[in-house]
XYZ file of C-alpha atoms in Angstrom:
172
model
C -36.755 -23.405 79.027
C -37.062 -26.975 77.610
C -41.137 -27.864 78.131
C -41.453 -31.084 77.139
C -45.019 -33.061 76.092
C -44.933 -37.324 75.714
C -48.128 -38.169 74.539
C -48.529 -42.086 75.973
C -50.791 -45.496 75.830
C -51.693 -45.533 79.681
C -50.515 -49.376 80.085
C -48.467 -49.432 76.863
C -46.045 -47.401 77.893
C -44.068 -47.732 81.064
C -44.192 -44.774 82.944
C -41.755 -45.370 85.647
C -38.451 -43.945 83.074
C -40.731 -40.862 82.504
C -41.152 -40.716 86.400
C -38.691 -38.184 87.492
C -39.031 -35.810 85.033
C -41.544 -32.692 84.515
C -43.297 -33.501 81.899
C -46.248 -32.640 80.807
C -48.407 -36.338 80.061
C -51.438 -36.332 77.532
C -53.101 -40.050 77.585
C -53.805 -41.059 73.763
C -56.377 -43.408 73.929
C -57.926 -44.595 69.250
C -59.091 -47.842 68.369
C -54.689 -49.189 67.702
C -54.238 -47.973 71.220
C -57.239 -50.649 71.181
C -55.814 -53.112 69.751
C -52.584 -53.352 69.505
C -53.901 -53.528 73.891
C -55.351 -56.654 73.057
C -52.534 -58.497 71.042
C -50.918 -57.590 74.369
C -52.725 -59.158 75.197
C -53.364 -61.561 73.433
C -56.714 -61.529 73.828
C -59.383 -62.651 70.793
C -59.241 -60.999 67.812
C -62.689 -60.059 68.283
C -64.451 -56.764 68.255
C -66.360 -57.918 71.678
C -62.263 -57.365 73.117
C -62.013 -54.088 71.126
C -63.883 -52.483 72.389
C -63.428 -54.315 76.122
C -60.542 -53.344 76.040
C -60.392 -49.443 74.359
C -63.646 -48.456 76.551
C -60.899 -49.380 79.692
C -58.295 -47.430 78.170
C -61.121 -44.895 77.527
C -61.614 -45.303 81.350
C -57.907 -45.115 82.701
C -57.354 -42.216 80.917
C -59.939 -40.157 82.111
C -58.901 -41.094 85.834
C -55.465 -40.518 84.908
C -56.492 -36.787 83.662
C -59.535 -36.140 87.128
C -56.638 -37.296 89.444
C -53.602 -34.716 87.396
C -56.938 -31.916 88.484
C -55.186 -32.666 92.398
C -51.696 -32.227 90.312
C -49.140 -33.920 87.393
C -47.560 -35.751 90.149
C -50.107 -38.066 91.183
C -51.010 -38.692 87.925
C -47.213 -39.960 87.436
C -48.298 -42.532 90.531
C -51.958 -43.079 89.517
C -50.730 -45.196 86.677
C -47.406 -46.777 87.535
C -49.529 -48.096 90.603
C -52.265 -48.891 88.143
C -48.830 -50.386 85.845
C -47.878 -52.327 88.810
C -51.628 -53.941 90.004
C -52.447 -55.170 86.678
C -48.577 -56.546 85.500
C -50.759 -60.083 86.911
C -53.474 -59.114 85.829
C -55.350 -58.341 82.330
C -56.702 -55.004 81.347
C -59.963 -56.051 81.820
C -60.203 -56.709 86.151
C -59.552 -52.642 86.282
C -63.448 -51.421 87.471
C -63.883 -48.780 89.970
C -62.907 -50.846 93.298
C -59.263 -51.687 91.696
C -59.444 -46.670 91.289
C -60.564 -46.081 94.593
C -57.776 -48.488 96.102
C -55.525 -46.385 94.196
C -56.170 -43.393 95.290
C -56.739 -44.365 98.356
C -52.562 -45.696 98.095
C -51.342 -42.676 96.911
C -53.592 -40.511 100.123
C -56.381 -38.839 97.334
C -60.142 -39.708 97.723
C -62.834 -40.695 94.459
C -65.131 -38.247 96.150
C -64.950 -35.946 92.668
C -64.980 -38.672 89.665
C -68.275 -37.623 89.088
C -67.701 -33.983 89.348
C -65.718 -33.701 87.124
C -66.159 -36.663 84.435
C -66.647 -34.287 81.559
C -63.317 -32.692 82.488
C -61.811 -35.193 81.973
C -63.804 -35.848 78.261
C -62.823 -32.855 76.916
C -59.517 -32.368 78.648
C -59.227 -36.433 76.040
C -60.804 -35.155 73.539
C -58.028 -32.206 73.529
C -55.208 -34.636 73.245
C -56.685 -36.984 70.851
C -57.289 -33.514 69.350
C -53.603 -32.259 69.262
C -52.312 -35.397 68.756
C -53.030 -35.296 65.160
C -52.682 -32.492 64.940
C -48.909 -32.702 65.689
C -49.314 -36.223 61.907
C -47.881 -37.999 64.751
C -49.680 -41.179 64.154
C -47.950 -43.655 67.194
C -47.416 -43.411 70.421
C -45.129 -43.160 72.571
C -44.709 -39.498 70.932
C -43.387 -36.160 71.920
C -42.971 -31.970 71.349
C -39.312 -30.186 72.624
C -40.316 -27.421 73.102
C -36.865 -24.967 73.957
C -36.187 -21.005 73.166
C -36.099 -21.403 70.069
C -37.224 -24.977 68.452
C -39.308 -27.139 67.856
C -38.607 -31.231 67.778
C -40.936 -34.106 67.497
C -40.441 -37.422 67.901
C -41.936 -40.064 67.737
C -41.975 -44.061 68.220
C -39.164 -43.707 69.897
C -37.149 -45.373 72.520
C -36.356 -43.817 76.249
C -32.347 -44.877 75.779
C -32.563 -42.430 72.681
C -35.143 -39.685 73.685
C -32.851 -39.204 76.906
C -29.724 -39.160 75.234
C -31.565 -36.287 72.184
C -32.749 -34.424 75.131
C -29.699 -34.433 77.208
C -27.457 -33.193 73.454
C -30.831 -30.699 73.654
C -30.189 -29.154 77.018
C -25.918 -29.221 75.892
C -27.389 -27.205 73.511
C -30.019 -24.635 74.459
């Protein structure tokens, strides 16, 4: 048995490399992630832009968690499609219309979003709480569970992560 929980920051952690795996994805949205996104987007280092980045990251994470209610594959499709859509645009262009278009593209509707918004907030809070409980400081971070051991990895690029998983599979 091999169970993998990946803590990631939407838009800061490229997920195309992780898409083919059946891992549990947990979004992490905190002030450090908002600062990193603000810097990546080359926005001015102002409180206004920091708050705007945090707000968009939180909305994306909530939308992701609500979409996951339809199944983890839909959540992955949502994030991948969103990352593709925002390559030529900045994070501040994310809004309800973009979300609804992505939902339409992946075969879902937006009718459940208001109903499950509180659930999304609770799940996001739980995800962040678990992230800090594991003493992680940066994303991506992972907990890898085997029958006998539990491994914690943080700030590991995908190539090294994949090598590590292959080694575990050989010994598990």
